[in-house]
Coordinates of C-alpha atoms in Angstrom, one line a residue:
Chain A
X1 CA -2.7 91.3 242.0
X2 CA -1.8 89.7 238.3
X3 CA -0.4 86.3 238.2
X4 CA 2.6 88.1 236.6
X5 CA 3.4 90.6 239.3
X6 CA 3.1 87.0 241.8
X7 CA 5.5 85.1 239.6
X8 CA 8.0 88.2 239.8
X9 CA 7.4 88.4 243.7
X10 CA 7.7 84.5 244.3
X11 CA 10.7 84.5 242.4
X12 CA 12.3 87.2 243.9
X13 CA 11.5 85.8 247.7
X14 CA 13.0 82.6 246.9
X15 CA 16.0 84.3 246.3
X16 CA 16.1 86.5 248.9
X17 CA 15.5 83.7 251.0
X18 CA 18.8 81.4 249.3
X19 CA 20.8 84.8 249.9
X20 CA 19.9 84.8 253.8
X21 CA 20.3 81.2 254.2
X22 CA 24.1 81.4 252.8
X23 CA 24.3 84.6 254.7
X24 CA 22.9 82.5 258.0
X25 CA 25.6 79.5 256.8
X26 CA 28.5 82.0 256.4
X27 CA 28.9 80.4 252.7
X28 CA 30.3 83.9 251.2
X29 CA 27.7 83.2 248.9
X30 CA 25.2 86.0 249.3
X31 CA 26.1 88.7 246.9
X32 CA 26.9 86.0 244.2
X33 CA 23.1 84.6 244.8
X34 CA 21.8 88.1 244.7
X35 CA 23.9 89.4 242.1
X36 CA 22.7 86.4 239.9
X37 CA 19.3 86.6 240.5
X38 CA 19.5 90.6 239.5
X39 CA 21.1 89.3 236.3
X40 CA 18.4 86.6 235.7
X41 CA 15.8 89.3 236.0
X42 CA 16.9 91.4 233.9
X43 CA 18.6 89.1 231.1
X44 CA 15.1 87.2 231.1
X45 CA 13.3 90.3 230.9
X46 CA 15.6 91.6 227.9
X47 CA 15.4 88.4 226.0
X48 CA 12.0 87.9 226.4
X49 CA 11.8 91.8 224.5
X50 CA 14.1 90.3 222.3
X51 CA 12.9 87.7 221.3
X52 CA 10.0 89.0 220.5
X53 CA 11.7 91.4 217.8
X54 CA 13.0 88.0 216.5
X55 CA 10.0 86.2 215.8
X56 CA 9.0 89.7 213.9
X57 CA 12.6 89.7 212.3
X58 CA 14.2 86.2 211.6
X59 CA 17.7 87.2 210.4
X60 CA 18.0 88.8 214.1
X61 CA 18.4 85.3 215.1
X62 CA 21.9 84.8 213.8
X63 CA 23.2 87.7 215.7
X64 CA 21.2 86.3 219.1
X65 CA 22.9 82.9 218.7
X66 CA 26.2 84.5 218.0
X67 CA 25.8 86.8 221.6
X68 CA 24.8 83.3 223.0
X69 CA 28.0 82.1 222.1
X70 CA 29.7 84.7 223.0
X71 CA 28.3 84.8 226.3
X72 CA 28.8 81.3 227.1
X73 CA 32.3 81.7 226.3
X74 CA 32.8 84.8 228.2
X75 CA 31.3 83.0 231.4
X76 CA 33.2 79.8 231.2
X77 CA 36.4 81.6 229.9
X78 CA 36.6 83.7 233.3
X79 CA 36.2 80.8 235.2
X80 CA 39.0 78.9 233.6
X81 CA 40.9 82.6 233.4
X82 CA 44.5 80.9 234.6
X83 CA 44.6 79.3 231.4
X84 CA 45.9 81.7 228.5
X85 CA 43.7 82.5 226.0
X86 CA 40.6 80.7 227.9
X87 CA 37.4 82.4 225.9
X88 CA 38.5 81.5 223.2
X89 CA 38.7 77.9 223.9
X90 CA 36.0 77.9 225.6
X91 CA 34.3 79.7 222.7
X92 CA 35.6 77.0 220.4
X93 CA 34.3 74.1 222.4
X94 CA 31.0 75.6 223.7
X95 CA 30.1 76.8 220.2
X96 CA 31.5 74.1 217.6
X97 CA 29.4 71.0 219.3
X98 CA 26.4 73.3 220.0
X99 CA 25.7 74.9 216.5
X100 CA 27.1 71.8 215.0
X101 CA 23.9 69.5 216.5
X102 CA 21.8 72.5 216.3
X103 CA 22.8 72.5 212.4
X104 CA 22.2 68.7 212.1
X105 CA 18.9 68.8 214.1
X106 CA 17.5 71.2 211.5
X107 CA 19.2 69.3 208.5
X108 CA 17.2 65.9 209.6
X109 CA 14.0 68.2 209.9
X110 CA 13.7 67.5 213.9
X111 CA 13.1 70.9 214.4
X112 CA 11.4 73.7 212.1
X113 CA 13.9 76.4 211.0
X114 CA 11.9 78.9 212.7
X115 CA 13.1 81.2 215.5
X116 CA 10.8 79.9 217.7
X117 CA 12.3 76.6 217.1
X118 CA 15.8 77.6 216.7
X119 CA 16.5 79.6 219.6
X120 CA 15.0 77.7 222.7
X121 CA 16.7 74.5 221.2
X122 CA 20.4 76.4 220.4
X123 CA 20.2 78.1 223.7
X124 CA 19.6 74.6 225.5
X125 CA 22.8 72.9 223.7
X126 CA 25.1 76.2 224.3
X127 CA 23.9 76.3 228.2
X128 CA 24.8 72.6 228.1
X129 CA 27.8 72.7 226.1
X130 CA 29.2 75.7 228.9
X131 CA 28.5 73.8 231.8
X132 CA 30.6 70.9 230.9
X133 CA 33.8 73.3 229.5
X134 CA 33.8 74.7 233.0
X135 CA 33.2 71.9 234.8
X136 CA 35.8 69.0 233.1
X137 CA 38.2 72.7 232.5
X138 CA 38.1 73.5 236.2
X139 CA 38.5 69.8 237.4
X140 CA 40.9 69.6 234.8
X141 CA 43.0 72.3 236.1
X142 CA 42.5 71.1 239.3
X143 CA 43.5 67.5 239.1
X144 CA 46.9 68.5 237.1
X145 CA 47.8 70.8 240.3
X146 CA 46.9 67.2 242.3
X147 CA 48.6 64.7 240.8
X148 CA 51.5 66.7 239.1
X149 CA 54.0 64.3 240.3
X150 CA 52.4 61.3 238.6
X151 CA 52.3 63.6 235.6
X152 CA 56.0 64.0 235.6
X153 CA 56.7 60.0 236.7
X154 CA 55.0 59.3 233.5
X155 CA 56.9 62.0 231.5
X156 CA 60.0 60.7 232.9
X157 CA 59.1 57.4 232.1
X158 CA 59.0 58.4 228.7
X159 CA 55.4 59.2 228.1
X160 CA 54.7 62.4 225.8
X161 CA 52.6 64.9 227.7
X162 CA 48.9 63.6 226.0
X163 CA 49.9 60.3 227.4
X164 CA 50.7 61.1 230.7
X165 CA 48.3 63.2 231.5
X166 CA 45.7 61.1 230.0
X167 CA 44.4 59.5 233.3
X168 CA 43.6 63.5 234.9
X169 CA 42.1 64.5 231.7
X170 CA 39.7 61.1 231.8
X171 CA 39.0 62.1 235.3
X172 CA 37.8 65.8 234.4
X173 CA 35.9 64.7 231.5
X174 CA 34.0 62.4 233.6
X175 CA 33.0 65.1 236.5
X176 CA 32.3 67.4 233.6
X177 CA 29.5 65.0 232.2
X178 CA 27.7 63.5 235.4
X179 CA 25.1 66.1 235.7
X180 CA 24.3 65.5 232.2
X181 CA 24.6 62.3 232.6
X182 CA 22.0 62.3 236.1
X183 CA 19.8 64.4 234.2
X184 CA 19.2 62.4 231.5
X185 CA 19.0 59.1 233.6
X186 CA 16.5 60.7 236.1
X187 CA 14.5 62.2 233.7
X188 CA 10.6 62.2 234.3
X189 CA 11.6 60.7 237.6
X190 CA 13.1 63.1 239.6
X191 CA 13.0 66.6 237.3
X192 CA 10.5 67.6 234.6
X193 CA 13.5 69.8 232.1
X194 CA 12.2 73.0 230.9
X195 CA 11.9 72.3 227.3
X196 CA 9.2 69.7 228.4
X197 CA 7.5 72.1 231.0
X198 CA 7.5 74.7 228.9
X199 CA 6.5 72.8 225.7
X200 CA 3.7 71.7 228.2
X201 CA 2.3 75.3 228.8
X202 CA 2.9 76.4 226.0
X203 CA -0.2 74.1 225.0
X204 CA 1.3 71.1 223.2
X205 CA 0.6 67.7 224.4
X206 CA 2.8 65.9 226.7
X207 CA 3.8 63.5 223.6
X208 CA 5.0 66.1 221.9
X209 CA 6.8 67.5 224.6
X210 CA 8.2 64.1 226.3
X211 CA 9.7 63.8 221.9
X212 CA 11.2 67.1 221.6
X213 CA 12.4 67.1 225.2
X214 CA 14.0 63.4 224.5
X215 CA 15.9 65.0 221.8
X216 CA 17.2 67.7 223.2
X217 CA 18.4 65.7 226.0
X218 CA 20.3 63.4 224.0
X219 CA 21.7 65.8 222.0
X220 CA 22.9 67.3 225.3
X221 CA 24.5 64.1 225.9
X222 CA 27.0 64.3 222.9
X223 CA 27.8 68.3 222.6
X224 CA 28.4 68.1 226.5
X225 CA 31.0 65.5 225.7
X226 CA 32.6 66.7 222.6
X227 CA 32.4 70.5 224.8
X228 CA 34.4 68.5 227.5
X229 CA 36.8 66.8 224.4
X230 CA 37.8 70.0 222.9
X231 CA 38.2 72.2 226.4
X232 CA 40.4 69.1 227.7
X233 CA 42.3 69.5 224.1
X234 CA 42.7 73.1 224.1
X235 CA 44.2 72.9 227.9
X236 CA 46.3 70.3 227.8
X237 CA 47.8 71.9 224.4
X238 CA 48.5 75.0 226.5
X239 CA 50.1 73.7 229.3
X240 CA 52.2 71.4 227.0
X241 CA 55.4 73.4 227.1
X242 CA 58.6 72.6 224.2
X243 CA 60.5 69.5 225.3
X244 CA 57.4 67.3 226.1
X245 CA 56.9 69.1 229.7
X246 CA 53.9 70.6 231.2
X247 CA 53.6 73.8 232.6
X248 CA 51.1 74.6 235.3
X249 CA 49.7 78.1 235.3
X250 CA 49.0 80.0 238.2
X251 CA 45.5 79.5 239.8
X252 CA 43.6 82.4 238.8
X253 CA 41.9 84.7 241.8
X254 CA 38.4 83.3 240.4
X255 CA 39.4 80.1 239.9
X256 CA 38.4 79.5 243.8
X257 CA 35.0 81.3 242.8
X258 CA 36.5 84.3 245.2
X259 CA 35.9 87.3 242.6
X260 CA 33.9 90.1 244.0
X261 CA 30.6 90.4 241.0
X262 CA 31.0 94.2 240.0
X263 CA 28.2 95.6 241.2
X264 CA 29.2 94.6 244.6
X265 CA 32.6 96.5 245.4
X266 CA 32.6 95.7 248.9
X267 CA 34.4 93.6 251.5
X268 CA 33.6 90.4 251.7
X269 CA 33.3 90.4 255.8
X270 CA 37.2 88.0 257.0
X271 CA 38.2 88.0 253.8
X272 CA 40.8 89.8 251.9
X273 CA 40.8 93.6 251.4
X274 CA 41.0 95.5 248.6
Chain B
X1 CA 50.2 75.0 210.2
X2 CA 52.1 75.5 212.9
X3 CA 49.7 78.1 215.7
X4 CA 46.4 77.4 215.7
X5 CA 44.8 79.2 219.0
X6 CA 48.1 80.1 220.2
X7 CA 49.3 76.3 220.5
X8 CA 52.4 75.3 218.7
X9 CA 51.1 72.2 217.2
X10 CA 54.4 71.8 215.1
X11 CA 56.6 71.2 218.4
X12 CA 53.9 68.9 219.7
X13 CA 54.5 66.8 216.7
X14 CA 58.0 66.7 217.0
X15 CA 58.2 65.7 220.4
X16 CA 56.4 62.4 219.7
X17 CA 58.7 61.5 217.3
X18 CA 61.5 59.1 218.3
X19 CA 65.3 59.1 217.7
X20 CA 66.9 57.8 214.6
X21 CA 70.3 58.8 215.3
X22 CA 73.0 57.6 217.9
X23 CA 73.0 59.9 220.7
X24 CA 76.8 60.8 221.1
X25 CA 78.6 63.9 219.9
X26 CA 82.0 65.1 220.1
X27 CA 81.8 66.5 223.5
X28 CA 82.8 64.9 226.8
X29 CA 80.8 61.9 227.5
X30 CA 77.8 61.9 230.5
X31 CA 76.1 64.4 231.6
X32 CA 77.4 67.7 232.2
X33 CA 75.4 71.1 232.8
X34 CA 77.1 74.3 232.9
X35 CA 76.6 77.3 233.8
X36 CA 72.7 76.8 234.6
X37 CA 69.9 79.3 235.7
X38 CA 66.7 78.8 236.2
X39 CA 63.6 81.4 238.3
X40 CA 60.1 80.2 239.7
X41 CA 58.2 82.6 241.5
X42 CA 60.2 85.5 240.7
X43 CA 63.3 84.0 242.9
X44 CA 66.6 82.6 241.4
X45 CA 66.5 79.1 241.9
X46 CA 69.7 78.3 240.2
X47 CA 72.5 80.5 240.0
X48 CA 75.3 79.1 237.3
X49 CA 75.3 75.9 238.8
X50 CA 77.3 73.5 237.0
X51 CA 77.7 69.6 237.5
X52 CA 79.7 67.2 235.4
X53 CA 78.1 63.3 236.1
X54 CA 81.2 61.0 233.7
X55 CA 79.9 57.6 233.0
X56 CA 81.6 55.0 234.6
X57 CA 81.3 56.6 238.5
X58 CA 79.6 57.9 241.2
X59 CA 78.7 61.3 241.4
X60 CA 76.9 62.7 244.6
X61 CA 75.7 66.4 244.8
X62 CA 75.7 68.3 248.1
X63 CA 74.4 71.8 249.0
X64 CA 72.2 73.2 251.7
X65 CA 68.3 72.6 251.3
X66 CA 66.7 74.6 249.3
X67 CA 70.1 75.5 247.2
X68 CA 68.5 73.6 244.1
X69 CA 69.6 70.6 243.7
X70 CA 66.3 68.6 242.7
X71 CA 65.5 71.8 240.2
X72 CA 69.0 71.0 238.7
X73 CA 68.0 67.3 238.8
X74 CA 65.3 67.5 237.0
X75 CA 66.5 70.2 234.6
X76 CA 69.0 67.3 233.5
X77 CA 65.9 65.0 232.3
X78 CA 63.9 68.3 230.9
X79 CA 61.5 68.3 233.3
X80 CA 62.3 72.0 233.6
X81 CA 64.1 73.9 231.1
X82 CA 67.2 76.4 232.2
X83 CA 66.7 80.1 231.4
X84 CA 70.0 80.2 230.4
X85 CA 73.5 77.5 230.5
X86 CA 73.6 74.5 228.7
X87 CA 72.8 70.5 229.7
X88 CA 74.8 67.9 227.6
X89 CA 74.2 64.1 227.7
X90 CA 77.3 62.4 225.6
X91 CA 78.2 65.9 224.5
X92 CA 74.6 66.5 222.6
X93 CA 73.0 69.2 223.6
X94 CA 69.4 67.9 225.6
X95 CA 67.4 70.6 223.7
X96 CA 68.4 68.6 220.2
X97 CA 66.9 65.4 221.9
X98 CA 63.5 64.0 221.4
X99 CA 62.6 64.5 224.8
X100 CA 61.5 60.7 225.1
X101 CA 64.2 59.7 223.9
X102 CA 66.1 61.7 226.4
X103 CA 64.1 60.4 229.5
X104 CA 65.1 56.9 228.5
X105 CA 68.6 57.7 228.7
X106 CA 68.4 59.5 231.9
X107 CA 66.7 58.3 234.4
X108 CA 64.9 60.2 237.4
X109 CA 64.4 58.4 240.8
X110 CA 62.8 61.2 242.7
X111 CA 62.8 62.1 246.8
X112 CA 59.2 60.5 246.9
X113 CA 58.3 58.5 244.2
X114 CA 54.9 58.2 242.9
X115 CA 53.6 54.5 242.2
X116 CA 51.5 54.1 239.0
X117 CA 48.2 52.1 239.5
X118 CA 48.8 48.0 239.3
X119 CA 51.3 45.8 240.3
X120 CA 54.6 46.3 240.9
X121 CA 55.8 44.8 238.1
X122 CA 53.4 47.2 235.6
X123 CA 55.5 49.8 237.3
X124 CA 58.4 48.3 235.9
X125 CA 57.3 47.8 232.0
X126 CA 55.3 51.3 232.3
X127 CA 56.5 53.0 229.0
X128 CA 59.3 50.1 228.2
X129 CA 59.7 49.6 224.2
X130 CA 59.9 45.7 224.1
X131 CA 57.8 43.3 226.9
X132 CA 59.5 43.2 230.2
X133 CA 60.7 39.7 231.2
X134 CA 60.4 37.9 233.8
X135 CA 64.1 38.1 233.9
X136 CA 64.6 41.3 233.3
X137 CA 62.1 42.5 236.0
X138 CA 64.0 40.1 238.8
X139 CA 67.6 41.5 237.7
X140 CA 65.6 45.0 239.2
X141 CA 64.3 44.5 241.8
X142 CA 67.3 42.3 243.2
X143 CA 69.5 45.5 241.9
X144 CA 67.0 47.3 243.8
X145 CA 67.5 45.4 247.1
X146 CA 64.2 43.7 246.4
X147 CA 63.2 39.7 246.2
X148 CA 61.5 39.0 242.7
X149 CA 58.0 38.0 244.3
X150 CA 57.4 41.3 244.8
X151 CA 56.9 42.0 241.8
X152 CA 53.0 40.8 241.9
X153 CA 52.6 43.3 244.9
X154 CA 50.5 46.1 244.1
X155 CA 52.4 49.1 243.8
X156 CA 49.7 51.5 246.1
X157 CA 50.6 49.1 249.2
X158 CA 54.6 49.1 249.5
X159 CA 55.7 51.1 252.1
X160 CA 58.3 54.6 251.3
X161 CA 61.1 52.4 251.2
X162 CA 59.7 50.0 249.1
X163 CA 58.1 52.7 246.7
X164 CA 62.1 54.2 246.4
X165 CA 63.6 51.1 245.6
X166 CA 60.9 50.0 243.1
X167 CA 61.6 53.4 241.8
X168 CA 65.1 52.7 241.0
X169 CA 64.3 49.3 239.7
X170 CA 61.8 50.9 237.0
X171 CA 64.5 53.2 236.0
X172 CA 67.5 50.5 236.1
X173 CA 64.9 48.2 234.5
X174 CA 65.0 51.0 231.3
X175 CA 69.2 50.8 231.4
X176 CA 69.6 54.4 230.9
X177 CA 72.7 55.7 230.3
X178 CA 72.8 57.9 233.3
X179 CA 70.9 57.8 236.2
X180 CA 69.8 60.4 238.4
X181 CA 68.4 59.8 241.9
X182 CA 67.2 62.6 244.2
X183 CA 68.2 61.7 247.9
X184 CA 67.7 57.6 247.2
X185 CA 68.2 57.0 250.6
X186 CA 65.8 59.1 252.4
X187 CA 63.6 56.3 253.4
X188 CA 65.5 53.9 253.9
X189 CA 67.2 52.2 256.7
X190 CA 71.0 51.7 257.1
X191 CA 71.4 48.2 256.0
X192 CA 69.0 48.6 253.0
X193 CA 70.9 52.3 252.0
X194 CA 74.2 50.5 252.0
X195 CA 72.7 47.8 249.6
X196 CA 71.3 50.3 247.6
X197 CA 74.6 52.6 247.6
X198 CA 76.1 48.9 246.7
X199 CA 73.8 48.7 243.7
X200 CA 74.6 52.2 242.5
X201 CA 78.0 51.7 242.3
X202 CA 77.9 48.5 240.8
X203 CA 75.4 50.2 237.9
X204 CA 78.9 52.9 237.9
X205 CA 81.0 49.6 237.4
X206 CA 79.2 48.9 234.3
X207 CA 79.6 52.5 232.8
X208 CA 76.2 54.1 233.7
X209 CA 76.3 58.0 234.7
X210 CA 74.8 58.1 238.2
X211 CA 74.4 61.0 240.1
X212 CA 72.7 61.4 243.3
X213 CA 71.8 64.9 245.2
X214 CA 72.3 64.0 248.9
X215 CA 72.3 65.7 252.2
X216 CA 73.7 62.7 254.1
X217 CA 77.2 63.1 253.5
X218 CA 79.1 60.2 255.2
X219 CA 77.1 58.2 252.9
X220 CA 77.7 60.3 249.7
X221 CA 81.5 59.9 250.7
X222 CA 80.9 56.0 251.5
X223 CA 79.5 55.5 247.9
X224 CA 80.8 58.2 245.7
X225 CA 84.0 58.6 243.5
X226 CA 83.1 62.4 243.3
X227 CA 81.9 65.1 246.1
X228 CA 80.4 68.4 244.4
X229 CA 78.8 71.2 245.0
X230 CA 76.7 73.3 242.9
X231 CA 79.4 75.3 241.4
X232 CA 80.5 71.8 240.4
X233 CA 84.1 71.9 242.4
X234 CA 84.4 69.0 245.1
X235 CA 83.1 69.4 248.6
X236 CA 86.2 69.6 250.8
X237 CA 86.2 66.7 253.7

C-alpha cells in the first residue's frame, strides 16, 4: 500500500474515531466532526488541484485569495448570523488586516511574490484573522446578553454606548486573542505550526523554517487583533440604536452551534424536530 | 458620509455631543409621557400609557406586574424608545435631547441595581462632569440613608439594600431634575424604606420630579402627593 493511500486511511480513522468518541460522550457532535472531516477531504483535495493550476498560472492567485476571503467571511458570518449584515463585517475585518500584512510582508521583501509564497502565507493570516472575528464576535455577543444591565447603568449614568460597553467589548477581544496568544507563547514547546512542519518537509532547513514560521506567527499576532478591533467595531455599531441605546438581537439558531450541516437532514436524537 | 455598512455613523456622532441649550420649552414642566406604546416579542407591552411626574412632588405609579411599568420607566430615560406617543421633560420633547444629556436630568434607580467595579464612592462620580467631593459624596449617601464611611466600601460587597440605596445616592449625587426609581423599596426593611420615602420627598421639597413605580401601596400613599395608574388617572383608595 502507498504512503499516500496510508496517510488518507490514518486520517480518515482518526476521525472516525473523534466521531464515535462524541457519539460515546453524547456531545451532539458527531455529524459536525464527520461532516468536517468530509469537507477537509475534499476542500484539501481540490486545493491541492488548484493550486497546482496556480503555480502554472499566477494571475489565478488573485481570484484564490479573493474565494479565501470570501470563505472566511462566509464561515464566521454564519456564526455571528444574529447580527445584521454579519459577512460582511466579518468579511471587512477578516480580509482588511489579512491582505493588509500579507501586502506589507511582500512590500519589505519577507516573502517572494510568488504563488507558492503568497498563498500558504495569505491563507495562514485569513485562517487567523477568522478565528479571532468569531471568537471575540461570539463572546462579544455573548457577554452584551450577560451583563446588559451594567450596559444600561452605564448608559444611564450618562455614558454613550462605546463607553459603556467598553469593558464587554475588552473582554471579547481578549478571549478572541488567547489561542493566538498560547500559540505563539508555546511555540516549539508544545506544537510545531504547520508553516514550520511543512517548510521542514518540504526540504528547507529548520533555520529557514523556524524564520518564516516566526514571521508568520507574529504577523498572526497583529491581524488577529486588528480582526478582533474591527468585528468588535462593526458589532457594537450595529447594536448601537438612535438615542445612545443598545439593542440586542435575537440569538441566532447557530449561534449555540445547534445548526444541522446540510448534508445531514436528520434528527439530532432529544433534540428538536424539524 | 452618513451609512457605511449599514451603520448610521452620522447619529452616532450626534449622540456624543453635549447640550448647549437650556432644556425647557413652553410645555408643562417635568416629565410627562402620553399616550405611549411600545412591543417586545411580538406582545404589546404598553398600551397608551400616559404619566404626568410635576416637579416639586411625589409621584408613585401602580399597576399589576407585568402591566409595564419599569418599560415605561425606562422609556422616560430612553433606554427604550416608544413605538408611538410622546415623552416630554420640561415640555422638550426627549427625542430632541442629547441622550446624555437627558440621562443626567433623569435619573434611573432600577429594581436591582447593578454596582460598577471599585469603591463605593467611584460609583458615585461614575460619569460625573466635575470631581466628586468629599462633600458632595456624604450629602448622598446620608440622603440615601447611608453613613459617609461607606463610601470607601467596595461596591461588589454591599448587600441588596445597600446596593439600592447607593443606587439612589449615585443618581441624587448627579441632581437630576427628575428622578425615577423602579420599586426603591424592594429590599429594604421598614425603618430604612420610611427613611428613604423621607429622602424622596424631601428631594420633592426642593423641586426635583420623582416618580416611583411601586406595588406596595400603603407606602406609595405614605410618601406620595399623587396615586396613578397607567392611564395616568389616580388610583382610587
Amino acid at each position: 500500500m502507498s504512503q499516500a493511500v496510508v496517510q488518507v486511511l490514518a486520517a480518515v480513522a482518526f476521525a472516525g474515531f473523534a466521531a464515535l468518541l462524541a457519539r460515546r460522550l453524547r456531545l451532539g457532535l458527531e455529524r459536525e466532526i464527520v461532516w468536517a472531516a468530509a469537507r477537509a477531504l475534499l476542500q484539501l483535495a481540490v486545493v491541492g488541484a488548484l493550486i497546482a493550476a496556480i503555480f502554472r498560472v499566477p494571475a489565478l492567485a488573485v481570484l484564490f485569495v479573493a474565494a479565501m476571503v470570501l470563505a472566511a467571511a462566509l464561515t464566521s458570518g454564519g456564526r455571528l448570523r444574529a447580527v445584521a449584515g454579519s459577512r460582511r463585517h466579518a468579511a471587512v475585518a477578516i480580509g482588511v488586516p489579512a491582505l493588509s500584512a500579507t501586502g506589507l510582508l511582500l512590500l519589505v521583501g519577507a516573502f517572494d511574490t510568488t504563488p507558492r509564497a503568497i498563498i500558504p502565507t495569505v491563507g495562514i493570516l485569513i485562517g487567523g484573522a477568522m478565528a479571532a472575528t468569531t471568537l471575540t464576535g461570539r463572546r462579544l455577543l455573548e457577554g452584551l446578553r450577560e451583563q446588559f444591565d451594567a450596559v444600561e447603568t452605564r448608559l444611564s449614568l450618562g455614558d454613550d454606548v462605546r463607553t459603556a460597553v467598553r469593558p464587554v467589548v475588552r473582554g471579547a477581544m481578549v478571549t478572541g486573542l488567547v489561542p493566538a496568544i498560547d500559540q505563539t507563547r508555546s511555540v516549539g514547546l508544545v506544537t510545531l505550526p504547520g508553516t514550520f512542519v511543512g517548510l521542514v518537509l518540504g526540504g528547507a532547513s529548520p533555520a529557514t523554517a523556524a524564520r518564516t514560521q516566526l514571521v508568520v506567527l507574529l504577523a498572526l499576532l497583529a491581524v488577529e487583533l486588528l480582526a478582533a478591533l474591527l468585528i468588535s467595531t462593526a458589532i457594537v455599531a450595529r447594536l448601537t440604536a438612535p438615542g445612545e441605546r443598545v439593542v440586542l438581537p435575537d440569538p441566532a439558531p447557530d449561534e449555540t452551534g445547534d445548526r444541522r450541516p446540510w448534508p445531514f437532514p436528520w434528527r439530532r436524537r432529544g433534540g428538536p424536530s424539524g | 458620509m452618513k451609512s457605511v455598512l449599514g451603520i448610521d455613523w452620522e447619529s452616532r456622532r450626534r449622540g456624543r455631543l453635549t447640550y448647549d441649550r437650556p432644556v425647557t420649552g413652553d410645555g408643562p414642566r417635568g416629565l410627562i409621557a402620553t399616550d405611549v406604546w411600545l412591543a417586545r416579542g411580538g406582545r404589546d407591552v404598553l398600551r397608551g400609557a400616559t404619566l404626568a411626574v410635576p416637579p416639586g412632588a411625589v409621584t408613585a405609579l401602580i399597576a399589576p406586574s407585568g402591566a409595564g411599568k419599569s418599560t415605561l420607566l425606562r422609556c422616560l430615560n430612553r433606554l427604550l424608545e416608544p413605538d408611538r406617543g410622546t415623552i416630554t421633560l420640561d415640555g422638550v420633547d426627549v427625542r430632541e435631547l442629547p441622550p446624555r444629556e437627558l440621562r443626567h436630568r433623569v435619573g434611573l434607580v432600577g429594581q436591582a441595581p447593578v454596582m460598577l467595579d471599585g469603591s463605593v464612592r467611584d460609583n458615585l462620580a461614575y460619569g460625573l462632569r466635575s470631581p466628586l467631593t468629599d462633600d458632595a459624596a456624604a450629602a448622598a449617601l446620608t440622603a440615601a440613608g447611608l453613613d459617609d464611611t461607606f463610601a470607601a466600601r467596595s461596591a461588589q460587597e454591599l448587600s441588596g439594600g445597600e446596593r439600592a440605596r447607593v443606587a439612589l445616592a449615585r443618581a441624587v449625587v448627579r441632581r437630576p431634575a427628575a428622578l425615577v426609581l423602579d420599586e426603591p423599596t424592594a429590599a429594604l426593611d421598614a425603618d430604612v424604606a420610611r427613611q428613604v420615602g423621607a429622602t424622596l420627598r424631601s428631594l420633592a421639597a426642593e423641586g426635583l420630579a420623582v416618580c416611583l413605580a411601586i406595588h406596595d401601596v400603603p407606602f406609595a400613599r405614605a410618601v406620595a402627593d399623587r396615586v396613578v395608574g397607567l392611564d395616568g388617572l389616580p388610583v382610587p383608595s
